Structure formats: C-alpha cells, structure tokens
N, CA, C and O atoms as a GROMACS GRO file, in nm:
protein
  636
    1MET      N    1  11.453  21.341  15.322
    1MET     CA    2  11.404  21.238  15.413
    1MET      C    3  11.404  21.294  15.554
    1MET      O    4  11.504  21.350  15.600
    2SER      N    5  11.296  21.278  15.622
    2SER     CA    6  11.284  21.331  15.757
    2SER      C    7  11.347  21.238  15.859
    2SER      O    8  11.337  21.116  15.848
    3LEU      N    9  11.411  21.296  15.957
    3LEU     CA   10  11.470  21.217  16.065
    3LEU      C   11  11.367  21.188  16.173
    3LEU      O   12  11.390  21.104  16.261
    4ILE      N   13  11.255  21.256  16.168
    4ILE     CA   14  11.148  21.236  16.266
    4ILE      C   15  11.048  21.138  16.208
    4ILE      O   16  10.997  21.162  16.098
    5PRO      N   17  11.018  21.027  16.278
    5PRO     CA   18  10.922  20.932  16.223
    5PRO      C   19  10.784  20.994  16.212
    5PRO      O   20  10.742  21.070  16.299
    6SER      N   21  10.715  20.961  16.107
    6SER     CA   22  10.581  21.015  16.085
    6SER      C   23  10.482  20.954  16.182
    6SER      O   24  10.482  20.833  16.204
    7PHE      N   25  10.398  21.036  16.240
    7PHE     CA   26  10.293  20.989  16.330
    7PHE      C   27  10.190  20.907  16.254
    7PHE      O   28  10.128  20.815  16.309
    8PHE      N   29  10.171  20.941  16.127
    8PHE     CA   30  10.067  20.878  16.049
    8PHE      C   31  10.116  20.761  15.965
    8PHE      O   32  10.038  20.706  15.888
    9GLY      N   33  10.241  20.720  15.977
    9GLY     CA   34  10.292  20.606  15.900
    9GLY      C   35  10.330  20.649  15.760
    9GLY      O   36  10.351  20.767  15.734
   10ASN      N   37  10.338  20.551  15.670
   10ASN     CA   38  10.378  20.586  15.534
   10ASN      C   39  10.260  20.640  15.455
   10ASN      O   40  10.149  20.646  15.506
   11ARG      N   41  10.284  20.677  15.332
   11ARG     CA   42  10.183  20.745  15.251
   11ARG      C   43  10.065  20.656  15.215
   11ARG      O   44   9.960  20.706  15.173
   12ARG      N   45  10.080  20.524  15.229
   12ARG     CA   46   9.974  20.434  15.188
   12ARG      C   47   9.883  20.392  15.303
   12ARG      O   48   9.790  20.315  15.282
   13SER      N   49   9.907  20.441  15.423
   13SER     CA   50   9.820  20.404  15.534
   13SER      C   51   9.786  20.529  15.614
   13SER      O   52   9.857  20.630  15.608
   14SER      N   53   9.678  20.522  15.687
   14SER     CA   54   9.633  20.637  15.763
   14SER      C   55   9.553  20.590  15.883
   14SER      O   56   9.480  20.492  15.875
   15ILE      N   57   9.568  20.662  15.993
   15ILE     CA   58   9.488  20.626  16.110
   15ILE      C   59   9.341  20.662  16.087
   15ILE      O   60   9.254  20.622  16.164
   16PHE      N   61   9.316  20.738  15.981
   16PHE     CA   62   9.179  20.778  15.951
   16PHE      C   63   9.113  20.688  15.848
   16PHE      O   64   9.005  20.720  15.799
   17ASP      N   65   9.176  20.577  15.813
   17ASP     CA   66   9.122  20.484  15.715
   17ASP      C   67   8.997  20.418  15.772
   17ASP      O   68   9.005  20.346  15.871
   18PRO      N   69   8.880  20.442  15.711
   18PRO     CA   70   8.755  20.389  15.766
   18PRO      C   71   8.743  20.238  15.754
   18PRO      O   72   8.659  20.178  15.820
   19PHE      N   73   8.827  20.175  15.669
   19PHE     CA   74   8.816  20.031  15.650
   19PHE      C   75   8.909  19.952  15.740
   19PHE      O   76   8.893  19.830  15.751
   20SER      N   77   9.003  20.016  15.804
   20SER     CA   78   9.100  19.945  15.888
   20SER      C   79   9.040  19.923  16.026
   20SER      O   80   8.982  20.014  16.085
   21LEU      N   81   9.056  19.801  16.077
   21LEU     CA   82   9.006  19.769  16.211
   21LEU      C   83   9.120  19.751  16.309
   21LEU      O   84   9.101  19.700  16.419
   22ASP      N   85   9.239  19.792  16.268
   22ASP     CA   86   9.354  19.780  16.357
   22ASP      C   87   9.335  19.872  16.477
   22ASP      O   88   9.286  19.984  16.463
   23VAL      N   89   9.372  19.825  16.591
   23VAL     CA   90   9.360  19.904  16.713
   23VAL      C   91   9.496  19.965  16.744
   23VAL      O   92   9.597  19.894  16.752
   24TRP      N   93   9.499  20.095  16.762
   24TRP     CA   94   9.623  20.165  16.792
   24TRP      C   95   9.662  20.137  16.936
   24TRP      O   96   9.581  20.153  17.028
   25ASP      N   97   9.786  20.096  16.955
   25ASP     CA   98   9.839  20.069  17.088
   25ASP      C   99   9.941  20.178  17.120
   25ASP      O  100  10.050  20.176  17.063
   26PRO      N  101   9.909  20.272  17.210
   26PRO     CA  102  10.001  20.382  17.236
   26PRO      C  103  10.130  20.339  17.304
   26PRO      O  104  10.225  20.417  17.310
   27PHE      N  105  10.136  20.218  17.356
   27PHE     CA  106  10.255  20.171  17.428
   27PHE      C  107  10.343  20.078  17.346
   27PHE      O  108  10.442  20.027  17.398
   28LYS      N  109  10.309  20.054  17.219
   28LYS     CA  110  10.377  19.949  17.143
   28LYS      C  111  10.526  19.973  17.122
   28LYS      O  112  10.600  19.876  17.107
   29ASP      N  113  10.573  20.098  17.119
   29ASP     CA  114  10.714  20.125  17.094
   29ASP      C  115  10.795  20.150  17.221
   29ASP      O  116  10.914  20.182  17.213
   30PHE      N  117  10.733  20.135  17.337
   30PHE     CA  118  10.805  20.155  17.462
   30PHE      C  119  10.878  20.027  17.501
   30PHE      O  120  10.836  19.918  17.462
   31PRO      N  121  10.988  20.038  17.576
   31PRO     CA  122  11.065  19.919  17.612
   31PRO      C  123  10.995  19.825  17.709
   31PRO      O  124  11.030  19.707  17.716
   32PHE      N  125  10.897  19.875  17.784
   32PHE     CA  126  10.824  19.787  17.874
   32PHE      C  127  10.706  19.727  17.799
   32PHE      O  128  10.669  19.774  17.692
   33SER      N  129  10.647  19.622  17.856
   33SER     CA  130  10.538  19.556  17.787
   33SER      C  131  10.411  19.640  17.792
   33SER      O  132  10.384  19.710  17.890
   34SER      N  133  10.335  19.631  17.686
   34SER     CA  134  10.211  19.705  17.674
   34SER      C  135  10.103  19.640  17.759
   34SER      O  136  10.097  19.517  17.767
   35PRO      N  137  10.018  19.720  17.824
   35PRO     CA  138   9.910  19.660  17.903
   35PRO      C  139   9.813  19.581  17.815
   35PRO      O  140   9.749  19.487  17.862
   36SER      N  141   9.802  19.621  17.688
   36SER     CA  142   9.709  19.552  17.600
   36SER      C  143   9.772  19.435  17.528
   36SER      O  144   9.705  19.364  17.453
   37SER      N  145   9.900  19.413  17.550
   37SER     CA  146   9.972  19.309  17.477
   37SER      C  147   9.958  19.173  17.544
   37SER      O  148   9.976  19.159  17.665
   38SER      N  149   9.926  19.074  17.463
   38SER     CA  150   9.923  18.938  17.516
   38SER      C  151  10.059  18.872  17.503
   38SER      O  152  10.078  18.758  17.546
   39LEU      N  153  10.155  18.945  17.444
   39LEU     CA  154  10.289  18.890  17.425
   39LEU      C  155  10.388  18.956  17.519
   39LEU      O  156  10.502  18.981  17.481
   40SER      N  157  10.346  18.984  17.641
   40SER     CA  158  10.429  19.062  17.733
   40SER      C  159  10.560  18.993  17.770
   40SER      O  160  10.652  19.060  17.816
   41THR      N  161  10.570  18.863  17.749
   41THR     CA  162  10.694  18.794  17.784
   41THR      C  163  10.796  18.800  17.671
   41THR      O  164  10.912  18.767  17.693
   42ARG      N  165  10.756  18.839  17.551
   42ARG     CA  166  10.846  18.845  17.437
   42ARG      C  167  10.903  18.984  17.420
   42ARG      O  168  10.835  19.084  17.447
   43SER      N  169  11.025  18.992  17.377
   43SER     CA  170  11.084  19.122  17.347
   43SER      C  171  11.033  19.168  17.212
   43SER      O  172  10.988  19.088  17.130
   44SER      N  173  11.042  19.298  17.188
   44SER     CA  174  10.995  19.350  17.061
   44SER      C  175  11.082  19.302  16.946
   44SER      O  176  11.037  19.300  16.831
   45GLU      N  177  11.206  19.262  16.975
   45GLU     CA  178  11.296  19.214  16.870
   45GLU      C  179  11.247  19.082  16.811
   45GLU      O  180  11.262  19.061  16.690
   46THR      N  181  11.191  18.995  16.890
   46THR     CA  182  11.149  18.864  16.839
   46THR      C  183  11.000  18.858  16.809
   46THR      O  184  10.953  18.756  16.758
   47SER      N  185  10.926  18.962  16.839
   47SER     CA  186  10.782  18.957  16.811
   47SER      C  187  10.743  19.052  16.699
   47SER      O  188  10.627  19.092  16.690
   48ALA      N  189  10.838  19.090  16.614
   48ALA     CA  190  10.808  19.180  16.503
   48ALA      C  191  10.708  19.119  16.407
   48ALA      O  192  10.638  19.191  16.336
   49PHE      N  193  10.700  18.986  16.404
   49PHE     CA  194  10.607  18.918  16.315
   49PHE      C  195  10.463  18.955  16.346
   49PHE      O  196  10.375  18.945  16.260
   50VAL      N  197  10.438  18.997  16.467
   50VAL     CA  198  10.304  19.035  16.510
   50VAL      C  199  10.252  19.150  16.424
   50VAL      O  200  10.132  19.159  16.399
   51ASN      N  201  10.341  19.236  16.380
   51ASN     CA  202  10.301  19.353  16.302
   51ASN      C  203  10.315  19.328  16.152
   51ASN      O  204  10.375  19.408  16.081
   52THR      N  205  10.260  19.218  16.104
   52THR     CA  206  10.268  19.184  15.963
   52THR      C  207  10.212  19.296  15.878
   52THR      O  208  10.102  19.345  15.903
   53ARG      N  209  10.287  19.335  15.779
   53ARG     CA  210  10.247  19.445  15.691
   53ARG      C  211  10.163  19.391  15.576
   53ARG      O  212  10.195  19.288  15.516
   54ILE      N  213  10.055  19.462  15.548
   54ILE     CA  214   9.964  19.422  15.441
   54ILE      C  215   9.934  19.543  15.354
   54ILE      O  216   9.901  19.650  15.404
   55ASP      N  217   9.947  19.525  15.223
   55ASP     CA  218   9.910  19.629  15.127
   55ASP      C  219   9.770  19.598  15.077
   55ASP      O  220   9.735  19.482  15.055
   56TRP      N  221   9.690  19.704  15.058
   56TRP     CA  222   9.555  19.690  15.002
   56TRP      C  223   9.544  19.788  14.888
   56TRP      O  224   9.551  19.909  14.907
   57LYS      N  225   9.525  19.734  14.768
   57LYS     CA  226   9.504  19.823  14.654
   57LYS      C  227   9.371  19.789  14.590
   57LYS      O  228   9.322  19.676  14.597
   58GLU      N  229   9.314  19.890  14.527
   58GLU     CA  230   9.187  19.872  14.457
   58GLU      C  231   9.212  19.896  14.310
   58GLU      O  232   9.259  20.003  14.270
   59THR      N  233   9.181  19.796  14.229
   59THR     CA  234   9.191  19.809  14.084
   59THR      C  235   9.049  19.827  14.030
   59THR      O  236   8.953  19.815  14.106
   60PRO      N  237   9.034  19.855  13.903
   60PRO     CA  238   8.897  19.867  13.849
   60PRO      C  239   8.817  19.738  13.865
   60PRO      O  240   8.694  19.742  13.869
   61GLU      N  241   8.887  19.622  13.874
   61GLU     CA  242   8.817  19.494  13.880
   61GLU      C  243   8.806  19.433  14.019
   61GLU      O  244   8.715  19.355  14.045
   62ALA      N  245   8.900  19.469  14.112
   62ALA     CA  246   8.904  19.396  14.239
   62ALA      C  247   8.975  19.475  14.348
   62ALA      O  248   9.042  19.575  14.323
   63HIS      N  249   8.958  19.426  14.471
   63HIS     CA  250   9.037  19.470  14.587
   63HIS      C  251   9.144  19.362  14.605
   63HIS      O  252   9.112  19.244  14.611
   64VAL      N  253   9.271  19.403  14.614
   64VAL     CA  254   9.381  19.308  14.624
   64VAL      C  255   9.461  19.336  14.750
   64VAL      O  256   9.510  19.447  14.771
   65PHE      N  257   9.473  19.233  14.835
   65PHE     CA  258   9.552  19.242  14.959
   65PHE      C  259   9.677  19.158  14.940
   65PHE      O  260   9.669  19.045  14.891
   66LYS      N  261   9.793  19.213  14.979
   66LYS     CA  262   9.918  19.138  14.973
   66LYS      C  263   9.984  19.147  15.111
   66LYS      O  264  10.007  19.256  15.163
   67ALA      N  265  10.013  19.030  15.168
   67ALA     CA  266  10.072  19.023  15.301
   67ALA      C  267  10.205  18.949  15.293
   67ALA      O  268  10.214  18.843  15.232
   68ASP      N  269  10.306  19.006  15.356
   68ASP     CA  270  10.436  18.938  15.367
   68ASP      C  271  10.431  18.840  15.482
   68ASP      O  272  10.417  18.879  15.598
   69VAL      N  273  10.442  18.712  15.451
   69VAL     CA  274  10.443  18.606  15.553
   69VAL      C  275  10.558  18.510  15.523
   69VAL      O  276  10.535  18.392  15.497
   70PRO      N  277  10.681  18.559  15.528
   70PRO     CA  278  10.796  18.475  15.491
   70PRO      C  279  10.812  18.357  15.585
   70PRO      O  280  10.797  18.369  15.707
   71GLY      N  281  10.842  18.243  15.527
   71GLY     CA  282  10.869  18.123  15.606
   71GLY      C  283  10.745  18.048  15.651
   71GLY      O  284  10.758  17.942  15.713
   72LEU      N  285  10.626  18.099  15.621
   72LEU     CA  286  10.504  18.028  15.660
   72LEU      C  287  10.452  17.945  15.544
   72LEU      O  288  10.464  17.983  15.428
   73LYS      N  289  10.392  17.830  15.578
   73LYS     CA  290  10.325  17.748  15.479
   73LYS      C  291  10.180  17.794  15.472
   73LYS      O  292  10.130  17.859  15.564
   74LYS      N  293  10.114  17.761  15.362
   74LYS     CA  294   9.975  17.805  15.348
   74LYS      C  295   9.885  17.746  15.456
   74LYS      O  296   9.782  17.804  15.489
   75GLU      N  297   9.924  17.631  15.512
   75GLU     CA  298   9.845  17.570  15.619
   75GLU      C  299   9.857  17.649  15.750
   75GLU      O  300   9.774  17.632  15.840
   76GLU      N  301   9.957  17.735  15.762
   76GLU     CA  302   9.979  17.812  15.884
   76GLU      C  303   9.915  17.951  15.878
   76GLU      O  304   9.928  18.030  15.972
   77VAL      N  305   9.846  17.980  15.768
   77VAL     CA  306   9.782  18.111  15.750
   77VAL      C  307   9.633  18.088  15.729
   77VAL      O  308   9.593  17.995  15.659
   78LYS      N  309   9.550  18.172  15.791
   78LYS     CA  310   9.405  18.163  15.775
   78LYS      C  311   9.354  18.290  15.710
   78LYS      O  312   9.394  18.401  15.745
   79VAL      N  313   9.264  18.273  15.614
   79VAL     CA  314   9.193  18.385  15.553
   79VAL      C  315   9.046  18.358  15.576
   79VAL      O  316   8.992  18.257  15.529
   80GLU      N  317   8.979  18.449  15.648
   80GLU     CA  318   8.838  18.428  15.684
   80GLU      C  319   8.760  18.556  15.661
   80GLU      O  320   8.816  18.666  15.660
   81VAL      N  321   8.629  18.540  15.643
   81VAL     CA  322   8.538  18.654  15.637
   81VAL      C  323   8.440  18.637  15.751
   81VAL      O  324   8.374  18.534  15.763
   82GLU      N  325   8.430  18.739  15.834
   82GLU     CA  326   8.335  18.732  15.945
   82GLU      C  327   8.241  18.851  15.938
   82GLU      O  328   8.272  18.954  15.879
   83ASP      N  329   8.126  18.835  15.997
   83ASP     CA  330   8.022  18.939  15.998
   83ASP      C  331   7.994  18.990  15.857
   83ASP      O  332   7.964  19.108  15.839
   84ASP      N  333   8.002  18.902  15.760
   84ASP     CA  334   7.966  18.928  15.621
   84ASP      C  335   8.062  19.019  15.546
   84ASP      O  336   8.078  19.001  15.425
   85ARG      N  337   8.128  19.116  15.609
   85ARG     CA  338   8.212  19.210  15.534
   85ARG      C  339   8.346  19.239  15.600
   85ARG      O  340   8.409  19.339  15.566
   86VAL      N  341   8.391  19.155  15.694
   86VAL     CA  342   8.519  19.179  15.759
   86VAL      C  343   8.616  19.069  15.718
   86VAL      O  344   8.598  18.952  15.752
   87LEU      N  345   8.721  19.108  15.645
   87LEU     CA  346   8.824  19.015  15.604
   87LEU      C  347   8.924  19.002  15.718
   87LEU      O  348   8.975  19.103  15.767
   88GLN      N  349   8.953  18.879  15.759
   88GLN     CA  350   9.050  18.856  15.866
   88GLN      C  351   9.161  18.765  15.813
   88GLN      O  352   9.135  18.656  15.762
   89ILE      N  353   9.285  18.814  15.826
   89ILE     CA  354   9.403  18.737  15.786
   89ILE      C  355   9.484  18.712  15.913
   89ILE      O  356   9.522  18.807  15.982
   90SER      N  357   9.510  18.584  15.943
   90SER     CA  358   9.582  18.553  16.067
   90SER      C  359   9.676  18.435  16.045
   90SER      O  360   9.668  18.364  15.945
   91GLY      N  361   9.766  18.418  16.141
   91GLY     CA  362   9.860  18.307  16.134
   91GLY      C  363   9.952  18.308  16.252
   91GLY      O  364   9.943  18.393  16.341
   92GLU      N  365  10.044  18.210  16.253
   92GLU     CA  366  10.138  18.201  16.364
   92GLU      C  367  10.265  18.132  16.318
   92GLU      O  368  10.262  18.034  16.244
   93ARG      N  369  10.378  18.187  16.364
   93ARG     CA  370  10.507  18.122  16.345
   93ARG      C  371  10.560  18.090  16.484
   93ARG      O  372  10.576  18.179  16.567
   94ASN      N  373  10.586  17.963  16.509
   94ASN     CA  374  10.636  17.921  16.639
   94ASN      C  375  10.786  17.946  16.649
   94ASN      O  376  10.859  17.934  16.551
   95ALA      N  377  10.830  17.980  16.768
   95ALA     CA  378  10.973  18.000  16.792
   95ALA      C  379  11.043  17.866  16.782
   95ALA      O  380  10.986  17.762  16.813
   96GLU      N  381  11.167  17.870  16.740
   96GLU     CA  382  11.245  17.748  16.727
   96GLU      C  383  11.272  17.691  16.866
   96GLU      O  384  11.303  17.765  16.960
   97LYS      N  385  11.260  17.560  16.878
   97LYS     CA  386  11.283  17.496  17.008
   97LYS      C  387  11.430  17.505  17.046
   97LYS      O  388  11.519  17.485  16.963
   98GLU      N  389  11.454  17.535  17.171
   98GLU     CA  390  11.591  17.547  17.220
   98GLU      C  391  11.640  17.412  17.272
   98GLU      O  392  11.567  17.341  17.342
   99ASP      N  393  11.760  17.379  17.236
   99ASP     CA  394  11.826  17.259  17.286
   99ASP      C  395  11.925  17.303  17.393
   99ASP      O  396  11.995  17.402  17.376
  100LYS      N  397  11.931  17.231  17.504
  100LYS     CA  398  12.019  17.270  17.615
  100LYS      C  399  12.166  17.274  17.574
  100LYS      O  400  12.246  17.344  17.636
  101ASN      N  401  12.202  17.200  17.469
  101ASN     CA  402  12.340  17.198  17.423
  101ASN      C  403  12.373  17.313  17.327
  101ASN      O  404  12.489  17.337  17.294
  102ASP      N  405  12.269  17.384  17.281
  102ASP     CA  406  12.291  17.493  17.188
  102ASP      C  407  12.327  17.621  17.261
  102ASP      O  408  12.280  17.647  17.371
  103SER      N  409  12.411  17.699  17.197
  103SER     CA  410  12.448  17.830  17.251
  103SER      C  411  12.409  17.934  17.146
  103SER      O  412  12.473  17.943  17.041
  104TRP      N  413  12.304  18.012  17.175
  104TRP     CA  414  12.254  18.111  17.080
  104TRP      C  415  12.338  18.238  17.091
  104TRP      O  416  12.366  18.286  17.201
  105HIS      N  417  12.379  18.291  16.976
  105HIS     CA  418  12.455  18.416  16.973
  105HIS      C  419  12.364  18.534  16.938
  105HIS      O  420  12.389  18.646  16.982
  106ARG      N  421  12.260  18.509  16.863
  106ARG     CA  422  12.169  18.616  16.823
  106ARG      C  423  12.037  18.554  16.780
  106ARG      O  424  12.035  18.450  16.713
  107VAL      N  425  11.927  18.618  16.817
  107VAL     CA  426  11.794  18.574  16.774
  107VAL      C  427  11.726  18.695  16.710
  107VAL      O  428  11.686  18.788  16.780
  108GLU      N  429  11.713  18.692  16.578
  108GLU     CA  430  11.653  18.805  16.507
  108GLU      C  431  11.526  18.766  16.431
  108GLU      O  432  11.443  18.851  16.401
  109ARG      N  433  11.511  18.638  16.401
  109ARG     CA  434  11.392  18.596  16.327
  109ARG      C  435  11.271  18.610  16.417
  109ARG      O  436  11.275  18.573  16.534
  110SER      N  437  11.165  18.663  16.362
  110SER     CA  438  11.047  18.689  16.442
  110SER      C  439  10.959  18.566  16.454
  110SER      O  440  10.962  18.477  16.369
  111SER      N  441  10.881  18.564  16.559
  111SER     CA  442  10.784  18.457  16.581
  111SER      C  443  10.666  18.516  16.655
  111SER      O  444  10.672  18.628  16.706
  112GLY      N  445  10.559  18.440  16.659
  112GLY     CA  446  10.439  18.485  16.729
  112GLY      C  447  10.318  18.479  16.638
  112GLY      O  448  10.324  18.431  16.526
  113LYS      N  449  10.208  18.528  16.690
  113LYS     CA  450  10.081  18.529  16.617
  113LYS      C  451  10.060  18.666  16.554
  113LYS      O  452  10.112  18.767  16.601
  114PHE      N  453   9.983  18.667  16.447
  114PHE     CA  454   9.940  18.793  16.390
  114PHE      C  455   9.795  18.781  16.348
  114PHE      O  456   9.747  18.672  16.318
  115MET      N  457   9.727  18.893  16.346
  115MET     CA  458   9.589  18.898  16.297
  115MET      C  459   9.563  19.039  16.249
  115MET      O  460   9.587  19.136  16.321
  116ARG      N  461   9.514  19.050  16.128
  116ARG     CA  462   9.478  19.179  16.072
  116ARG      C  463   9.335  19.168  16.021
  116ARG      O  464   9.296  19.066  15.966
  117ARG      N  465   9.258  19.274  16.042
  117ARG     CA  466   9.117  19.275  16.001
  117ARG      C  467   9.089  19.400  15.918
  117ARG      O  468   9.140  19.508  15.948
  118PHE      N  469   9.007  19.382  15.815
  118PHE     CA  470   8.972  19.494  15.726
  118PHE      C  471   8.823  19.488  15.695
  118PHE      O  472   8.770  19.384  15.657
  119ARG      N  473   8.755  19.600  15.712
  119ARG     CA  474   8.614  19.609  15.674
  119ARG      C  475   8.609  19.635  15.525
  119ARG      O  476   8.666  19.732  15.476
  120LEU      N  477   8.541  19.547  15.453
  120LEU     CA  478   8.536  19.557  15.308
  120LEU      C  479   8.421  19.647  15.264
  120LEU      O  480   8.316  19.651  15.329
  121PRO      N  481   8.440  19.719  15.155
  121PRO     CA  482   8.334  19.808  15.106
  121PRO      C  483   8.218  19.730  15.045
  121PRO      O  484   8.226  19.610  15.022
  122GLU      N  485   8.111  19.801  15.021
  122GLU     CA  486   7.988  19.739  14.970
  122GLU      C  487   8.006  19.679  14.832
  122GLU      O  488   7.931  19.588  14.794
  123ASN      N  489   8.103  19.726  14.754
  123ASN     CA  490   8.117  19.676  14.617
  123ASN      C  491   8.198  19.547  14.608
  123ASN      O  492   8.232  19.505  14.497
  124ALA      N  493   8.230  19.483  14.720
  124ALA     CA  494   8.309  19.359  14.719
  124ALA      C  495   8.217  19.238  14.698
  124ALA      O  496   8.114  19.224  14.764
  125LYS      N  497   8.257  19.150  14.605
  125LYS     CA  498   8.184  19.025  14.582
  125LYS      C  499   8.232  18.924  14.685
  125LYS      O  500   8.336  18.861  14.666
  126MET      N  501   8.158  18.909  14.792
  126MET     CA  502   8.201  18.827  14.904
  126MET      C  503   8.204  18.678  14.872
  126MET      O  504   8.276  18.602  14.939
  127ASP      N  505   8.130  18.634  14.774
  127ASP     CA  506   8.126  18.491  14.743
  127ASP      C  507   8.228  18.450  14.636
  127ASP      O  508   8.225  18.336  14.590
  128HIS      N  509   8.316  18.542  14.596
  128HIS     CA  510   8.416  18.511  14.493
  128HIS      C  511   8.559  18.541  14.539
  128HIS      O  512   8.645  18.572  14.456
  129ILE      N  513   8.585  18.532  14.668
  129ILE     CA  514   8.718  18.563  14.722
  129ILE      C  515   8.814  18.450  14.689
  129ILE      O  516   8.782  18.332  14.703
  130LYS      N  517   8.936  18.489  14.645
  130LYS     CA  518   9.039  18.390  14.614
  130LYS      C  519   9.166  18.429  14.689
  130LYS      O  520   9.197  18.548  14.704
  131ALA      N  521   9.240  18.328  14.734
  131ALA     CA  522   9.367  18.352  14.804
  131ALA      C  523   9.473  18.258  14.747
  131ALA      O  524   9.444  18.143  14.714
  132SER      N  525   9.596  18.310  14.736
  132SER     CA  526   9.707  18.228  14.690
  132SER      C  527   9.832  18.272  14.764
  132SER      O  528   9.839  18.384  14.816
  133MET      N  529   9.931  18.183  14.767
  133MET     CA  530  10.055  18.217  14.835
  133MET      C  531  10.171  18.172  14.749
  133MET      O  532  10.175  18.059  14.700
  134GLU      N  533  10.266  18.265  14.730
  134GLU     CA  534  10.383  18.235  14.650
  134GLU      C  535  10.502  18.313  14.703
  134GLU      O  536  10.494  18.434  14.722
  135ASN      N  537  10.612  18.242  14.727
  135ASN     CA  538  10.737  18.305  14.773
  135ASN      C  539  10.718  18.392  14.897
  135ASN      O  540  10.776  18.500  14.907
  136GLY      N  541  10.639  18.345  14.991
  136GLY     CA  542  10.621  18.417  15.117
  136GLY      C  543  10.528  18.536  15.110
  136GLY      O  544  10.524  18.616  15.203
  137VAL      N  545  10.452  18.548  15.002
  137VAL     CA  546  10.357  18.658  14.988
  137VAL      C  547  10.218  18.599  14.969
  137VAL      O  548  10.193  18.525  14.874
  138LEU      N  549  10.127  18.633  15.060
  138LEU     CA  550   9.987  18.592  15.051
  138LEU      C  551   9.913  18.698  14.971
  138LEU      O  552   9.922  18.817  15.002
  139THR      N  553   9.840  18.655  14.869
  139THR     CA  554   9.760  18.748  14.789
  139THR      C  555   9.613  18.707  14.801
  139THR      O  556   9.576  18.594  14.770
  140VAL      N  557   9.530  18.801  14.846
  140VAL     CA  558   9.386  18.779  14.856
  140VAL      C  559   9.320  18.874  14.757
  140VAL      O  560   9.339  18.996  14.764
  141THR      N  561   9.242  18.817  14.665
  141THR     CA  562   9.176  18.896  14.562
  141THR      C  563   9.025  18.887  14.581
  141THR      O  564   8.969  18.778  14.588
  142ILE      N  565   8.962  19.003  14.590
  142ILE     CA  566   8.817  19.010  14.608
  142ILE      C  567   8.761  19.090  14.492
  142ILE      O  568   8.777  19.212  14.487
  143PRO      N  569   8.693  19.022  14.397
  143PRO     CA  570   8.637  19.094  14.283
  143PRO      C  571   8.534  19.198  14.328
  143PRO      O  572   8.471  19.184  14.433
  144LYS      N  573   8.518  19.300  14.246
  144LYS     CA  574   8.421  19.405  14.275
  144LYS      C  575   8.293  19.378  14.196
  144LYS      O  576   8.296  19.322  14.086
  145LEU      N  577   8.182  19.420  14.253
  145LEU     CA  578   8.055  19.412  14.183
  145LEU      C  579   8.060  19.506  14.063
  145LEU      O  580   8.116  19.616  14.070
  146GLU      N  581   8.000  19.461  13.956
  146GLU     CA  582   7.998  19.546  13.837
  146GLU      C  583   7.901  19.661  13.861
  146GLU      O  584   7.788  19.643  13.906
  147VAL      N  585   7.950  19.780  13.830
  147VAL     CA  586   7.865  19.899  13.846
  147VAL      C  587   7.789  19.916  13.716
  147VAL      O  588   7.847  19.934  13.609
  148LYS      N  589   7.657  19.911  13.728
  148LYS     CA  590   7.574  19.925  13.609
  148LYS      C  591   7.571  20.072  13.572
  148LYS      O  592   7.533  20.159  13.651
  149LYS      N  593   7.613  20.098  13.448
  149LYS     CA  594   7.611  20.235  13.400
  149LYS      C  595   7.467  20.271  13.367
  149LYS      O  596   7.394  20.192  13.306
  150PRO      N  597   7.426  20.390  13.407
  150PRO     CA  598   7.287  20.429  13.379
  150PRO      C  599   7.266  20.444  13.228
  150PRO      O  600   7.353  20.492  13.155
  151ASP      N  601   7.148  20.402  13.185
  151ASP     CA  602   7.113  20.420  13.044
  151ASP      C  603   7.089  20.567  13.019
  151ASP      O  604   7.011  20.633  13.088
  152VAL      N  605   7.158  20.617  12.918
  152VAL     CA  606   7.144  20.759  12.883
  152VAL      C  607   7.075  20.767  12.749
  152VAL      O  608   7.116  20.706  12.651
  153LYS      N  609   6.969  20.843  12.748
  153LYS     CA  610   6.893  20.860  12.624
  153LYS      C  611   6.897  21.008  12.588
  153LYS      O  612   6.859  21.094  12.667
  154SER      N  613   6.944  21.034  12.468
  154SER     CA  614   6.950  21.173  12.423
  154SER      C  615   6.811  21.219  12.381
  154SER      O  616   6.738  21.146  12.315
  155ILE      N  617   6.778  21.338  12.418
  155ILE     CA  618   6.650  21.398  12.384
  155ILE      C  619   6.678  21.513  12.286
  155ILE      O  620   6.756  21.604  12.314
  156GLU      N  621   6.611  21.506  12.172
  156GLU     CA  622   6.630  21.610  12.072
  156GLU      C  623   6.554  21.734  12.116
  156GLU      O  624   6.441  21.728  12.164
  157ILE      N  625   6.621  21.846  12.099
  157ILE     CA  626   6.563  21.974  12.139
  157ILE      C  627   6.498  22.036  12.016
  157ILE      O  628   6.564  22.057  11.914
  158SER      N  629   6.370  22.064  12.026
  158SER     CA  630   6.300  22.126  11.913
  158SER      C  631   6.298  22.277  11.929
  158SER      O  632   6.320  22.331  12.037
  159GLY      N  633   6.272  22.342  11.819
  159GLY     CA  634   6.256  22.487  11.828
  159GLY      C  635   6.336  22.561  11.739
  159GLY      O  636   6.331  22.684  11.739
   0.00000   0.00000   0.00000
C-alpha cells in the first residue's frame, strides 16, 4: 500500500474518463476556501457530503450507477436526464439546526448539496431509466440497446 495518495484516484475512476463531467478543482484539498467553491463558509469536515461517491458499472444488459446517500429520503434526491444523454444525480442534506441551549462537542456528519453528472454512451435506452433507493444507496439502472448481430451466411467454396 502506498503512503502517497494517487493523483488519479482509485482504480475504478480516471481523470481521462470521457463520460465523466466532473470538474477538477485544484484547490479542493487546501485548508482555505476554493475560489470555485460555493460552500466557502463551510469547513471541509462538514461538507464531505458534497463529494458523494458514485460507482458506474456496465453489464451486458445495462449501465448501473450506485450512489451512497446515507440518511437521505428519496424525496431529497433528484435523478434527471438533460440534453438527451447527460444523467444528473443531485440532492441536499441540511445541517441540523442549532439550539442556543445545546453545547456541541463534535460535528462530523456531513451536510450540503451534491451534484454529479455523467455523459451516457449511445447504447443507453434513455426512455427506460429506473431508479430505486434502499438502505442509503441510490441505484440507477439504464438498459442498453440491443446490438443486432450481423447475419452471417456461409458461402460454399467450389473447386
């Protein structure tokens, strides 16, 4: 195991992924707020929810996205398709309201908005998208168009 964090992330993601629309923020890990961040008043400790992790796998039948959204209800998560082929998954968890009589010792649960966008390949059936949520995991399934196998006709060789 390397002690140096990988520049390219884990083995399942890549900055060269042509389908990912995530924008790289070179300042995201610095202690000061990022110029591109709209959450400049929040510390990175409480805004970890912003970086919701999503897995995308392709099976022979479908493209399957799984997003960890613990503590959110299905009404607090949006799954949308824009520009015909861009899947957008977004949501928000509000911070717990503070009472003047409460004394907080530690705040570790994340809050804030998240939005992830993915450009879908041509073989995605856009009119058959299904989404479900169970135990804090959102699953979006997009069936693939059936690939018609070319008709092969054997030709007998004479001679």
